[in-house]
Coordinates of C-alpha atoms in Angstrom, one line a residue:
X1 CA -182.1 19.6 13.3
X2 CA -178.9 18.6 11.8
X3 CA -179.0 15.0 13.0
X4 CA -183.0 15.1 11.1
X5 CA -181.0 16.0 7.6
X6 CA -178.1 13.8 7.6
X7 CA -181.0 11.1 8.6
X8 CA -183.0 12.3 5.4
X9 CA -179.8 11.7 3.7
X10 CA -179.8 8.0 4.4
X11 CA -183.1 7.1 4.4
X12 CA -183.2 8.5 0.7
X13 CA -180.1 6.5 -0.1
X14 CA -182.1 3.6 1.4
X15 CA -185.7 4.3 -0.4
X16 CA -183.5 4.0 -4.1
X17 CA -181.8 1.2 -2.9
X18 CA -185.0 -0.6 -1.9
X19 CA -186.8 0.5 -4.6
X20 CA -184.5 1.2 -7.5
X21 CA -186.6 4.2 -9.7
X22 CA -188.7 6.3 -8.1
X23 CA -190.6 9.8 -8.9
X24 CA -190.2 12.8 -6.5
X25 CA -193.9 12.2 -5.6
X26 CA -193.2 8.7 -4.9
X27 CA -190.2 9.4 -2.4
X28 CA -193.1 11.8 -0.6
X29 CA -195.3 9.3 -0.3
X30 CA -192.7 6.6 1.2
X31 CA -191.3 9.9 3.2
X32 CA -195.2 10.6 5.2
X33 CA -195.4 6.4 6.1
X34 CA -191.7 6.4 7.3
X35 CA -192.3 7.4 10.9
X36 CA -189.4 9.9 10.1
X37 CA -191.8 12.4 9.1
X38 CA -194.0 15.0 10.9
X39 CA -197.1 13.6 10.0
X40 CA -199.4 13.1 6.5
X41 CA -199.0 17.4 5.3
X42 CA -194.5 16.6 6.1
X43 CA -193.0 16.7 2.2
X44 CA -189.8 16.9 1.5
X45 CA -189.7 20.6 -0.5
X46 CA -188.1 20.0 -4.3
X47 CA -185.6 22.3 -3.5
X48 CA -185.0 20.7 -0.1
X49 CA -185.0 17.2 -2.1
X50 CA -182.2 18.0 -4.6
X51 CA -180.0 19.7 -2.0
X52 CA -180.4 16.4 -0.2
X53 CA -179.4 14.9 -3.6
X54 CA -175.8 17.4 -3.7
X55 CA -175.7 16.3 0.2
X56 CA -175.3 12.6 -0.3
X57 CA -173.6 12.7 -3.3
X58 CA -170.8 15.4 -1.1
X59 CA -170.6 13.5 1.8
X60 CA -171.5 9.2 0.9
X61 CA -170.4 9.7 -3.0
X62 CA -173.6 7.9 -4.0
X63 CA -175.2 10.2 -7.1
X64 CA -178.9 10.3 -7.2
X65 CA -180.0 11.3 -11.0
X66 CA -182.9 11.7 -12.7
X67 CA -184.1 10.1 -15.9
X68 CA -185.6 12.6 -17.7
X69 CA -187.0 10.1 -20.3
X70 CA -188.2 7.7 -18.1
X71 CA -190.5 10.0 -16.7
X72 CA -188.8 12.2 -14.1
X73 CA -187.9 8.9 -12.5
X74 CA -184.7 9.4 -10.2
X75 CA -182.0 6.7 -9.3
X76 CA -178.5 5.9 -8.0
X77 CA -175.9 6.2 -10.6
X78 CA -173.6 2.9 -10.6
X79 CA -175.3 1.5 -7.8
X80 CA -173.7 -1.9 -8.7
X81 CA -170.3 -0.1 -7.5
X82 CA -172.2 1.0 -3.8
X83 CA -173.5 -2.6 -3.6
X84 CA -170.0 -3.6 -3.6
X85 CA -168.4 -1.1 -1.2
X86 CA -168.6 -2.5 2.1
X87 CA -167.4 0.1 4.3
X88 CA -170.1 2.8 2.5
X89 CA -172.6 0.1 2.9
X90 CA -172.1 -0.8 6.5
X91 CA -172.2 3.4 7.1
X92 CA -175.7 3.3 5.6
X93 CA -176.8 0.2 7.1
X94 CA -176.2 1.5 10.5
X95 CA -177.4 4.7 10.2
X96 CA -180.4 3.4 8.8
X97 CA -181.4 1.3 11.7
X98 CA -180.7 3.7 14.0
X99 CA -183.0 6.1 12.4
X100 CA -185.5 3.4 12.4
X101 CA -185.4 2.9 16.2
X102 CA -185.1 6.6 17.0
X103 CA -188.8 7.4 15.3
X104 CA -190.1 4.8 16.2
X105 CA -190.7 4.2 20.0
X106 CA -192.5 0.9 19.6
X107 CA -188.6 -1.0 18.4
X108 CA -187.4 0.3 21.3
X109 CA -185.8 -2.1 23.0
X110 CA -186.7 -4.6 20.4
X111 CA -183.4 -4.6 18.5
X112 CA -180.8 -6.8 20.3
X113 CA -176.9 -5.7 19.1
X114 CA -174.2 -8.0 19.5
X115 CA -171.0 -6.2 22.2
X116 CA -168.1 -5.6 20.1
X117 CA -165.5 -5.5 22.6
X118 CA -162.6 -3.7 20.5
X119 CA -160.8 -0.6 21.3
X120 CA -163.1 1.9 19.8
X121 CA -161.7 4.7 21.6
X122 CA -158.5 4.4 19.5
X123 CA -160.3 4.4 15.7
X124 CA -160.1 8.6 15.3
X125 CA -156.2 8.4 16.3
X126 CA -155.3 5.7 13.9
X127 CA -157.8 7.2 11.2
X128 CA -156.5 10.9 11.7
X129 CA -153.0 9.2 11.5
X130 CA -153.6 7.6 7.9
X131 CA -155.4 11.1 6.2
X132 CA -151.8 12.5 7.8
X133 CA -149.5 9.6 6.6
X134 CA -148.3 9.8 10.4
X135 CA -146.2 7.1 12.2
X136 CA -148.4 6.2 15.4
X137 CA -146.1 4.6 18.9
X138 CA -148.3 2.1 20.3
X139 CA -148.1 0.2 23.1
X140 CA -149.8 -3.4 22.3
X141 CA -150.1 -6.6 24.7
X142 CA -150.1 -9.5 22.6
X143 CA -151.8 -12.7 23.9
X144 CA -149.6 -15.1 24.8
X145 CA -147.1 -12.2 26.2
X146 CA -146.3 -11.2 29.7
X147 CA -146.2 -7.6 29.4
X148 CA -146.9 -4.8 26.9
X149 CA -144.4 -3.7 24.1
X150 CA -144.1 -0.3 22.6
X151 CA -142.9 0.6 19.2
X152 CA -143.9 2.1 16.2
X153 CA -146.3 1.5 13.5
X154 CA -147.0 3.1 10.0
X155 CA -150.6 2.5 9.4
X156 CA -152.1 1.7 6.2
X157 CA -155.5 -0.2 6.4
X158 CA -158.7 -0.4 8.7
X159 CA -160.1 -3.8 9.0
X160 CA -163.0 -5.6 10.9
X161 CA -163.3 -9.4 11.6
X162 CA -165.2 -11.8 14.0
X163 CA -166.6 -8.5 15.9
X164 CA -162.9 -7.2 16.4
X165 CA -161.3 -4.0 14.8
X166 CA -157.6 -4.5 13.2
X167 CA -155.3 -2.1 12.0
X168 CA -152.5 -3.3 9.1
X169 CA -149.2 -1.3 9.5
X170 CA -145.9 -1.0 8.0
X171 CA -143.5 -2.2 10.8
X172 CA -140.4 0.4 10.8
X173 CA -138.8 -1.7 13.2
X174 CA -138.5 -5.0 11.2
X175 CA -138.5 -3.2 8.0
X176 CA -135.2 -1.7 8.8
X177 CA -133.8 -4.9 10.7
X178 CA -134.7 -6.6 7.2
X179 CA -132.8 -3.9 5.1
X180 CA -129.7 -4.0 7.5
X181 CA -129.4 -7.7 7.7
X182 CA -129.6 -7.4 3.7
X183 CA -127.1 -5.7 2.9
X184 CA -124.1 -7.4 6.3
X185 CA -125.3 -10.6 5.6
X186 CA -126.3 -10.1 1.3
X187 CA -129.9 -12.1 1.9
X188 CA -133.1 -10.9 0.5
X189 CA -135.6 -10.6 3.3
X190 CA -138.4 -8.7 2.5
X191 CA -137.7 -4.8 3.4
X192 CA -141.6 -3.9 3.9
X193 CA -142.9 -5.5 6.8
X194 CA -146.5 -5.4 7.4
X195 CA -147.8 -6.4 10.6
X196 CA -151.3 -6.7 11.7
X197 CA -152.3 -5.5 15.3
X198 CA -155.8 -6.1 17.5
X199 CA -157.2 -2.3 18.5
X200 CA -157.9 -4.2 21.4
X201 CA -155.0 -5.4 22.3
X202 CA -153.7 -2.1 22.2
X203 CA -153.4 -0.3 25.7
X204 CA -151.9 3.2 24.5
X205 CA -151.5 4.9 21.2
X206 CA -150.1 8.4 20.2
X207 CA -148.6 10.6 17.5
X208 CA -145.2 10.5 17.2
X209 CA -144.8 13.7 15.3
X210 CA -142.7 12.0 12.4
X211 CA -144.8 11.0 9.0
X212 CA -144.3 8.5 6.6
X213 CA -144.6 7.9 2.7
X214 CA -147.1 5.2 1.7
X215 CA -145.8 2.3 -0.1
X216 CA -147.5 2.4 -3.4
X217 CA -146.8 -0.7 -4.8
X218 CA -148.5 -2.2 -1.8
X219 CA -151.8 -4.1 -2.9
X220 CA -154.2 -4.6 0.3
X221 CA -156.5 -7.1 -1.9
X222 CA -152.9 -9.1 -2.8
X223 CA -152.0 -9.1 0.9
X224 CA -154.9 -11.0 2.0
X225 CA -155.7 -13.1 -1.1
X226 CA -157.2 -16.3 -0.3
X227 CA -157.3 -15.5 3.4
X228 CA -160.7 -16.0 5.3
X229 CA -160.1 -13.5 8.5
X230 CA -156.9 -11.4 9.6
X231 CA -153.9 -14.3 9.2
X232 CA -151.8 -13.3 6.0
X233 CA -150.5 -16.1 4.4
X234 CA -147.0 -15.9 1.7
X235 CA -148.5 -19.4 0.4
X236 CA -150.7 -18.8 -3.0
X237 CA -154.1 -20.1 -2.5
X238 CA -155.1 -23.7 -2.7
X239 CA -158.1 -25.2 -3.8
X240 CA -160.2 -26.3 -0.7
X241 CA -163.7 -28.5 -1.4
X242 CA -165.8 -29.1 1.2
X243 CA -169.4 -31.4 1.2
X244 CA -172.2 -29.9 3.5
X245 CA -175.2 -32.1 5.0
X246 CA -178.4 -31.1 5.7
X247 CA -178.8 -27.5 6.7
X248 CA -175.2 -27.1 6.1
X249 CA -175.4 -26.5 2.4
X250 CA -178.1 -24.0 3.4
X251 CA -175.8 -21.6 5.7
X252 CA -173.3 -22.1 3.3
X253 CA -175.3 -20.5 0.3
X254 CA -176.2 -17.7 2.4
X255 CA -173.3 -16.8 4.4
X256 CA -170.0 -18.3 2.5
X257 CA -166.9 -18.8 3.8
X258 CA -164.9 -16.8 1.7
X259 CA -165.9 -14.8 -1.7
X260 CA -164.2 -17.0 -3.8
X261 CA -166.7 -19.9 -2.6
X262 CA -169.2 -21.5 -5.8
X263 CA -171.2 -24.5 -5.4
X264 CA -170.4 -27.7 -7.3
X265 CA -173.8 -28.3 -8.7
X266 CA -173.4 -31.0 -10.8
X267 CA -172.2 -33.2 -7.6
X268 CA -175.2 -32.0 -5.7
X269 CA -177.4 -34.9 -3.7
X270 CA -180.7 -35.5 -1.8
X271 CA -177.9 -35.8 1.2
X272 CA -175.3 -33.2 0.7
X273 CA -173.9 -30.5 -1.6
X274 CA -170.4 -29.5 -2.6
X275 CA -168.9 -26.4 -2.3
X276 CA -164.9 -25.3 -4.0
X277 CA -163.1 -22.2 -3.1
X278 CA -159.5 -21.0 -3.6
X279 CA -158.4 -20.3 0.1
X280 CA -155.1 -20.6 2.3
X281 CA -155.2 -22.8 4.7
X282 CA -154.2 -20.8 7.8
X283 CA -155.8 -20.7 11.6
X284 CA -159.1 -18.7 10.1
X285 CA -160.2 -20.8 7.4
X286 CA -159.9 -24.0 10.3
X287 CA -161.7 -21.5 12.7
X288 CA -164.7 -21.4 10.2
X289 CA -165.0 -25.1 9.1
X290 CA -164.9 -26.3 12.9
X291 CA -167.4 -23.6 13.4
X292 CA -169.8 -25.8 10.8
X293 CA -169.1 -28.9 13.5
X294 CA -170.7 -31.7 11.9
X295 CA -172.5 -30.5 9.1
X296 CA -169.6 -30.1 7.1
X297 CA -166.6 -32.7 5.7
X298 CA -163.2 -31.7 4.0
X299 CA -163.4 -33.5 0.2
X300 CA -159.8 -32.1 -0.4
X301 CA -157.1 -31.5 0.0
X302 CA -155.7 -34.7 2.3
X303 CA -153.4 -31.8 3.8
X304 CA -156.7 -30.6 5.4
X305 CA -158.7 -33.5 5.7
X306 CA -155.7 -34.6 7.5
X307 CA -155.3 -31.4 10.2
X308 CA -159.4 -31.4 10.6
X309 CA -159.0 -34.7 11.4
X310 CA -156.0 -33.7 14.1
X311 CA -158.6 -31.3 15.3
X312 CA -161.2 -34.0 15.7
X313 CA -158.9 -36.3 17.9
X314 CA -158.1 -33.5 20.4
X315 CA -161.9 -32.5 20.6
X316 CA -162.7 -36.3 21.1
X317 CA -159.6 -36.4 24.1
X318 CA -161.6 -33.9 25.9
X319 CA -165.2 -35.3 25.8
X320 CA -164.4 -38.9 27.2
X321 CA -165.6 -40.2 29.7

């Protein structure tokens, strides 16, 4: 029964969404065809309905009002801001389709997900440790390194790229290293060292008992500005221009590369259109544009027409003949 209501919940976020305004009568009407429902005489009770309302607005901070004026017509309040908020809107999204596919048998076995092989089983420590401000001791096996290494991290921010969960910490270790060597040596190394780690890359993590204070002059947004996956970058972002054949331009328009992307309209061709963002050029943003192959070119800067072009060569050394 309790599974049934918090699924009301988000099929009712998703109804406004969809539909924008919408009487109480109306939302019965969508509620009998959803499959969800008991059958044609199923209606969600008015009472029922705005304690579903208190509910969502409680537990997914989405407010469902009513316009009294516009004829008892009820809609989400600021729903420009949900649109926005991906983690609230990836909740929904995924609850949604799974309510979908549990009442109705016939998409069973229908949907196809993608495996996301990251270390799930480690999301409620780290996420227990951030409500607590508590320092986590992991111990994480790095690519590229012959054995695991334990230490401590302070963790800040949740993140998910390319099907793999990341968590951005506070490194105590460095941090202090930095500080000490400051003060023998009189440099000015940074003195807050954030690291970021792969949850699956790491092979044990616990509570250390100890808690830390969060920096509050750190900006998450500033951290990764300009940066197209999980590299941070101290570089400021540069302005990258890239031309897009055929169905390039398409994917492109649909599925940029990075939020800052816009589309050079005046340049646009029969043969190819040209898109600018402001990016930094580290391993992700070279990641994405090989991943275009040849439907893409680099306009500027010569900096990366000039390391695409390195990439090129070593793909054309291992396909000759």
């Amino acid at each position: 029964m309790a599974a049934n209501i918090f699924g009301r919940y988000v099929w009712l976020i998703e109804q406004f969404r969809r539909y924008g305004r919408l009487t109480y009568n109306e939302v019965n009407s969508l509620w009998r065809k959803s499959g969800l429902s008991y059958g044609e005489d199923d209606d969600i009770p008015l009472r029922t309905f705005h304690n579903h309302r208190k509910a969502i607005f409680d537990i997914f901070d989405v407010d469902i009002v009513c316009d009294i004026k516009g004829g008892y017509k009820y809609y989400i309040d600021g729903i420009e801001d949900l649109e926005k908020d991906n983690l609230r809107l990836w909740l929904i999204d995924s609850y949604t389709t799974m309510n979908q596919i549990q009442a109705d048998s016939k998409l069973k076995g229908r949907i196809l997900f993608e495996n996301v092989p990251s270390g799930h089983k480690w999301l409620s420590v780290i996420t227990e440790a951030m409500r607590n401000n508590q320092t986590l001791q992991i111990s994480h096996h790095g690519f590229g390194r012959s054995e695991a290494w334990d230490f401590d991290i302070e963790p800040y921010y949740l993140k998910v790229v390319k099907r793999r969960w990341y968590v951005l910490a506070r490194s105590p270790y460095y941090s202090e290293r930095n500080s000490r060597i400051n003060k023998e040596k009189g440099e000015k190394r940074d003195e807050d060292v954030y690291m970021v780690y792969a949850l699956d890359r790491i092979l044990d993590c616990r509570p250390t008992g100890k808690t830390f204070t969060i920096n509050k002059d750190f900006d998450i947004e500033i951290y990764f500005r300009g940066c197209c996956g999980i590299i941070h970058s101290d570089e400021d972002p540069i302005k990258v221009v890239v031309k897009a054949y055929n169905k390039g331009s398409d994917y492109l328009r649909t599925l940029p590369l990075h939020e800052s992307q816009r589309e050079l309209v005046e340049l646009r061709t029969d043969e190819a259109a040209y898109f600018e963002m402001l990016v930094c050029p580290t391993y992700d943003l070279y990641q994405s544009l090989l991943a275009q192959a040849d439907q893409i070119e680099v306009v500027e800067p010569e900096s990366v027409r000039k390391q695409m072009r390195n990439f090129a060569k070593n793909l054309m050394s291992y396909y000759q003949e």
